CSV table of C-alpha atoms in Angstrom, one decimal:
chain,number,residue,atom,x,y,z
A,1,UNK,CA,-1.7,-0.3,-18.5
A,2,UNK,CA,-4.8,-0.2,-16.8
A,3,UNK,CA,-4.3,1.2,-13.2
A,4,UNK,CA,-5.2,4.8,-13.1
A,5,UNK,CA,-2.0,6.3,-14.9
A,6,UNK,CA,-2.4,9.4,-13.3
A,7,UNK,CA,-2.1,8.6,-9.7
A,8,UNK,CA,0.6,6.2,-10.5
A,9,UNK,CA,2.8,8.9,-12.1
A,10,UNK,CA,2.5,11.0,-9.2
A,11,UNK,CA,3.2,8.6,-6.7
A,12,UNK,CA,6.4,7.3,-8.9
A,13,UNK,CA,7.4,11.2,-8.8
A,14,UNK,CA,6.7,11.0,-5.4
A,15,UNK,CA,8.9,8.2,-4.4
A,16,UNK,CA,11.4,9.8,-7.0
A,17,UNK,CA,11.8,13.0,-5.3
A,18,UNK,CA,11.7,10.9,-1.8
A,19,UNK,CA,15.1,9.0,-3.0
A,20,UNK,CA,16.9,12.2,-4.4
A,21,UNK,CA,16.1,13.5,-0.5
A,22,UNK,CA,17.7,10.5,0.5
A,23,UNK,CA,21.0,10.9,-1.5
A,24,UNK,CA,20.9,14.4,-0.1
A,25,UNK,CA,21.2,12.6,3.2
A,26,UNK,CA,24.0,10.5,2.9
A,27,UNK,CA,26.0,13.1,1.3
A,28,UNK,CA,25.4,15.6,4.4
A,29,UNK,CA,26.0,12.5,6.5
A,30,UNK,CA,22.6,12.2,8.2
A,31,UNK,CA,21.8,10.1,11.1
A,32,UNK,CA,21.4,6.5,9.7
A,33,UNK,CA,18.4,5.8,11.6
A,34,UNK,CA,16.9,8.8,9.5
A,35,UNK,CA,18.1,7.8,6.5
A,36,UNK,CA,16.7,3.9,7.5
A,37,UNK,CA,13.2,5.7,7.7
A,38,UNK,CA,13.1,7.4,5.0
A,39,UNK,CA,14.2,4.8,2.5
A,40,UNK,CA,11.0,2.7,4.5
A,41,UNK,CA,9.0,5.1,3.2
A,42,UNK,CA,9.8,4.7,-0.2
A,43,UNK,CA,9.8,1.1,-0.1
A,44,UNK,CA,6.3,1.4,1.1
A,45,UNK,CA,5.2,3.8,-1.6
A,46,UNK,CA,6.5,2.0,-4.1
A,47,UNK,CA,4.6,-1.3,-2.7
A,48,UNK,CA,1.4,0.4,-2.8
A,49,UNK,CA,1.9,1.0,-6.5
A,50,UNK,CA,2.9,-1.8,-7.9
A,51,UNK,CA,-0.1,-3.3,-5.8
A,52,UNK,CA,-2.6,-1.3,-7.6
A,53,UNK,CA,-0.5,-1.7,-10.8
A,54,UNK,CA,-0.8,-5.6,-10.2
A,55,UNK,CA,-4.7,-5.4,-9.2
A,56,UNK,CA,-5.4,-3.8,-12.2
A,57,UNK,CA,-3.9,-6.3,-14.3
A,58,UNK,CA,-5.6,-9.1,-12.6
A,59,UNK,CA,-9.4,-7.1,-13.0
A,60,UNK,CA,-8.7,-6.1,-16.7
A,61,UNK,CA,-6.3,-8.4,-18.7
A,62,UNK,CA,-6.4,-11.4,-16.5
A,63,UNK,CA,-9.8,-11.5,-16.2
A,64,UNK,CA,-10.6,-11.4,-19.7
A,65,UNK,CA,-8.2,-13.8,-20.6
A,66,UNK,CA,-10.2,-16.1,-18.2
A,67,UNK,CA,-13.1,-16.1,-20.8
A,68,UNK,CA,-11.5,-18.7,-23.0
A,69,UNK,CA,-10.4,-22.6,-23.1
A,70,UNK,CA,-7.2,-21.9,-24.5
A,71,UNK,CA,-3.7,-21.4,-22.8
A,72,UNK,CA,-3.8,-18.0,-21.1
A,73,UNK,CA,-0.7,-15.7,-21.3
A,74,UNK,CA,-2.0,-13.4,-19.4
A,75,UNK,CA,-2.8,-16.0,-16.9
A,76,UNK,CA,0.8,-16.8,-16.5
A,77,UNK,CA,2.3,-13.5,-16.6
A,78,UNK,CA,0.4,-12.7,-13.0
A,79,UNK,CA,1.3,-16.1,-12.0
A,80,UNK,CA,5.1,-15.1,-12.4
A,81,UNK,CA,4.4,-11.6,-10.9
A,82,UNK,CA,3.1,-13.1,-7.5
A,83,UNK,CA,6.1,-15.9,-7.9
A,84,UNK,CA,8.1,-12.8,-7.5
A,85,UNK,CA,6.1,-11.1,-4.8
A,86,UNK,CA,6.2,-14.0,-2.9
C-alpha cells in the first residue's frame, strides 16, 4: 500500500471506535436521529480514506504501469475500483 499507512490506521481506529459508540447507542436506545448522524460520520470518514487509499494507487502503481505497451493490470484494477465507486 502506498497511501501514508500511518494516517490511514488511525483514521480506520477512528471510524472503529466511532461504530462501537454507535452500538452503544442502540443498545441505550438513543434518539435515531442521533444515531443517523453519527453513523454519517463514519460513512464520511471512511470515504475520505479509501479516497486517499485509491489516489495513492492511481499516483504510484497505476502510474507506473502506464509506462509500458503491454496489458496493464494495474490499469484495470482502478478501473474496477471506480466501477464500484460509481
Amino acid at each position: 500500500m502506498r497511501a501514508d499507512k500511518e494516517q490511514v490506521t488511525r483514521s480506520i481506529k477512528i471510524a472503529r471506535g466511532q461504530l462501537d459508540g454507535i452500538l452503544r447507542m442502540i443498545e441505550e436506545d438513543r434518539y435515531c436521529v442521533d444515531i443517523s448522524n453519527q453513523l454519517l460520520a463514519t460513512q464520511a470518514l471512511l470515504k475520505r480514506v479509501n479516497q486517499q487509499i485509491i489516489r495513492a494507487h492511481i499516483r504510484g502503481c497505476v502510474r507506473e504501469g502506464l509506462h509500458t505497451e503491454e496489458p496493464n493490470p494495474k490499469l484495470e484494477e482502478a478501473l474496477q475500483l471506480l466501477e464500484k465507486l460509481i
